[in-house]
Amino acid sequence: MTDTDRSTKRHVLRREIAGTIGLLTDEHDFRVMRRYRSFTFDDHTTYLEQVEAVLRTRAAQGTHTTIALFDPEDYAAFCTGTGLEPDTPASRTRFTAELATTGPTVPYDGRPLTELVPELVDEAVRQATWEYAAMLLARLGPCVTCGEDIGRATFTRASRLVTRVLDTAPPGNRHLVCSVTGTPETLLAVLHADQQPDGTHHLDAAELLEFTTVLALGLATRSPGGLVMRTSAPGTTDRVYGWRLRADQGDGLVPLTAGEVFDAYCTDVDSGDLISPESGVDYCVPPDLGDDGAPPAHRH
């Protein structure tokens, strides 16, 4: 094999190696990283421009790159836990590799960072919400009366409810929002179910897991909350309806009236002032969810 052949093969292999770039998305995190002498950037705007140039170059070479959210506090904790010296590029590379498998990421698809960064931050919030809700569910432990694992039982119950909500929805794209009021803040989860050409609906597995976990937490802790569905289909008005979470009643979801849905959508959350309703939207009562034949909810 000639040197040219070897070089060509190495070039082909480089194109098949996926990479991850840890991104400092905001000015504050960037300033924190500047305390390390080996981090040589001194301007956040220039840093973002250089990252974007690297991403474009890799894409032009046919190389796939994932963007991960680089958090300086998590990085410092990682170095402490692994015994790595934090002020070295090698340690940052090790941490970024870890992010590729455990942290929030988005694939680089050619869009500018101004569009990708909000998506990356949303992914980070979604993952943090799921982790927090899952932790609270796990802490509930077993029922002192019957020994049943409360978190696991309520998650199963929430999964059945989500299935019934989706199965009874009219045709079209579905957009579900679940909110659970708690301490220190309200948890929000969103689930999209877009209709495919064959009539089936595509669900993102991570979204579904997070949504079901937040719903389960609301039911298990009997926290105030609600679930709102919006459906959209060509040639029809959008339909908006919802339920109030009531773990002590029936299946845990109490239908909202059309007036209650209208008030929720047409009232400013901060000021309480009325907002003009959207045109082409029908605020209505939800369909009957029926009975899935599941055993009664845990009530001890």
PDB file of N, CA and C in Angstrom, residues 23-33 39 43-45 47-48 69-72 117 120-121:
ATOM      1  N   LEU A  23     -20.292  23.620  24.427  1.00  0.00           N
ATOM      2  CA  LEU A  23     -20.520  25.031  24.120  1.00  0.00           C
ATOM      3  C   LEU A  23     -20.872  25.818  25.373  1.00  0.00           C
ATOM      4  N   LEU A  24     -20.185  26.941  25.568  1.00  0.00           N
ATOM      5  CA  LEU A  24     -20.521  27.897  26.627  1.00  0.00           C
ATOM      6  C   LEU A  24     -21.535  28.869  26.032  1.00  0.00           C
ATOM      7  N   THR A  25     -22.802  28.677  26.384  1.00  0.00           N
ATOM      8  CA  THR A  25     -23.871  29.392  25.671  1.00  0.00           C
ATOM      9  C   THR A  25     -24.074  30.820  26.133  1.00  0.00           C
ATOM     10  N   ASP A  26     -23.669  31.162  27.355  1.00  0.00           N
ATOM     11  CA  ASP A  26     -23.935  32.529  27.811  1.00  0.00           C
ATOM     12  C   ASP A  26     -22.673  33.191  28.362  1.00  0.00           C
ATOM     13  N   GLU A  27     -22.766  34.502  28.508  1.00  0.00           N
ATOM     14  CA  GLU A  27     -21.626  35.315  28.910  1.00  0.00           C
ATOM     15  C   GLU A  27     -21.126  34.953  30.306  1.00  0.00           C
ATOM     16  N   HIS A  28     -22.050  34.644  31.220  1.00  0.00           N
ATOM     17  CA  HIS A  28     -21.652  34.327  32.587  1.00  0.00           C
ATOM     18  C   HIS A  28     -20.765  33.075  32.636  1.00  0.00           C
ATOM     19  N   ASP A  29     -21.221  32.000  31.981  1.00  0.00           N
ATOM     20  CA  ASP A  29     -20.433  30.766  31.970  1.00  0.00           C
ATOM     21  C   ASP A  29     -19.079  30.995  31.302  1.00  0.00           C
ATOM     22  N   PHE A  30     -19.079  31.829  30.257  1.00  0.00           N
ATOM     23  CA  PHE A  30     -17.826  32.129  29.564  1.00  0.00           C
ATOM     24  C   PHE A  30     -16.841  32.818  30.510  1.00  0.00           C
ATOM     25  N   ARG A  31     -17.345  33.778  31.296  1.00  0.00           N
ATOM     26  CA  ARG A  31     -16.468  34.495  32.234  1.00  0.00           C
ATOM     27  C   ARG A  31     -15.913  33.549  33.290  1.00  0.00           C
ATOM     28  N   VAL A  32     -16.717  32.601  33.734  1.00  0.00           N
ATOM     29  CA  VAL A  32     -16.241  31.635  34.729  1.00  0.00           C
ATOM     30  C   VAL A  32     -15.082  30.813  34.166  1.00  0.00           C
ATOM     31  N   MET A  33     -15.178  30.402  32.915  1.00  0.00           N
ATOM     32  CA  MET A  33     -14.121  29.584  32.317  1.00  0.00           C
ATOM     33  C   MET A  33     -12.830  30.365  32.095  1.00  0.00           C
ATOM     34  N   PHE A  39      -7.637  28.280  28.987  1.00  0.00           N
ATOM     35  CA  PHE A  39      -8.777  28.689  28.171  1.00  0.00           C
ATOM     36  C   PHE A  39      -8.451  30.071  27.620  1.00  0.00           C
ATOM     37  N   ASP A  43     -13.192  36.869  24.579  1.00  0.00           N
ATOM     38  CA  ASP A  43     -14.408  37.552  24.159  1.00  0.00           C
ATOM     39  C   ASP A  43     -15.443  36.504  23.758  1.00  0.00           C
ATOM     40  N   HIS A  44     -16.636  36.573  24.354  1.00  0.00           N
ATOM     41  CA  HIS A  44     -17.640  35.544  24.114  1.00  0.00           C
ATOM     42  C   HIS A  44     -18.136  35.546  22.673  1.00  0.00           C
ATOM     43  N   THR A  45     -18.318  36.736  22.108  1.00  0.00           N
ATOM     44  CA  THR A  45     -18.797  36.824  20.727  1.00  0.00           C
ATOM     45  C   THR A  45     -17.805  36.184  19.765  1.00  0.00           C
ATOM     46  N   TYR A  47     -15.599  33.955  20.522  1.00  0.00           N
ATOM     47  CA  TYR A  47     -15.610  32.521  20.826  1.00  0.00           C
ATOM     48  C   TYR A  47     -16.727  31.816  20.055  1.00  0.00           C
ATOM     49  N   LEU A  48     -17.928  32.383  20.079  1.00  0.00           N
ATOM     50  CA  LEU A  48     -19.059  31.773  19.365  1.00  0.00           C
ATOM     51  C   LEU A  48     -18.815  31.754  17.857  1.00  0.00           C
ATOM     52  N   LEU A  69     -24.095  21.177  26.028  1.00  0.00           N
ATOM     53  CA  LEU A  69     -24.099  22.345  26.911  1.00  0.00           C
ATOM     54  C   LEU A  69     -22.984  22.186  27.951  1.00  0.00           C
ATOM     55  N   PHE A  70     -22.005  23.070  27.907  1.00  0.00           N
ATOM     56  CA  PHE A  70     -20.855  23.015  28.814  1.00  0.00           C
ATOM     57  C   PHE A  70     -21.144  23.899  30.020  1.00  0.00           C
ATOM     58  N   ASP A  71     -21.275  23.281  31.193  1.00  0.00           N
ATOM     59  CA  ASP A  71     -21.556  24.017  32.425  1.00  0.00           C
ATOM     60  C   ASP A  71     -20.283  24.046  33.285  1.00  0.00           C
ATOM     61  N   PRO A  72     -19.742  25.232  33.581  1.00  0.00           N
ATOM     62  CA  PRO A  72     -18.485  25.313  34.336  1.00  0.00           C
ATOM     63  C   PRO A  72     -18.566  24.683  35.727  1.00  0.00           C
ATOM     64  N   VAL A 117     -28.728  27.406  19.843  1.00  0.00           N
ATOM     65  CA  VAL A 117     -28.530  27.597  21.275  1.00  0.00           C
ATOM     66  C   VAL A 117     -29.838  27.542  22.063  1.00  0.00           C
ATOM     67  N   LEU A 120     -30.787  24.009  22.411  1.00  0.00           N
ATOM     68  CA  LEU A 120     -29.921  23.301  23.350  1.00  0.00           C
ATOM     69  C   LEU A 120     -30.315  23.620  24.793  1.00  0.00           C
ATOM     70  N   VAL A 121     -30.613  24.894  25.062  1.00  0.00           N
ATOM     71  CA  VAL A 121     -31.021  25.288  26.409  1.00  0.00           C
ATOM     72  C   VAL A 121     -32.357  24.629  26.776  1.00  0.00           C
TER      73      VAL A 121
END
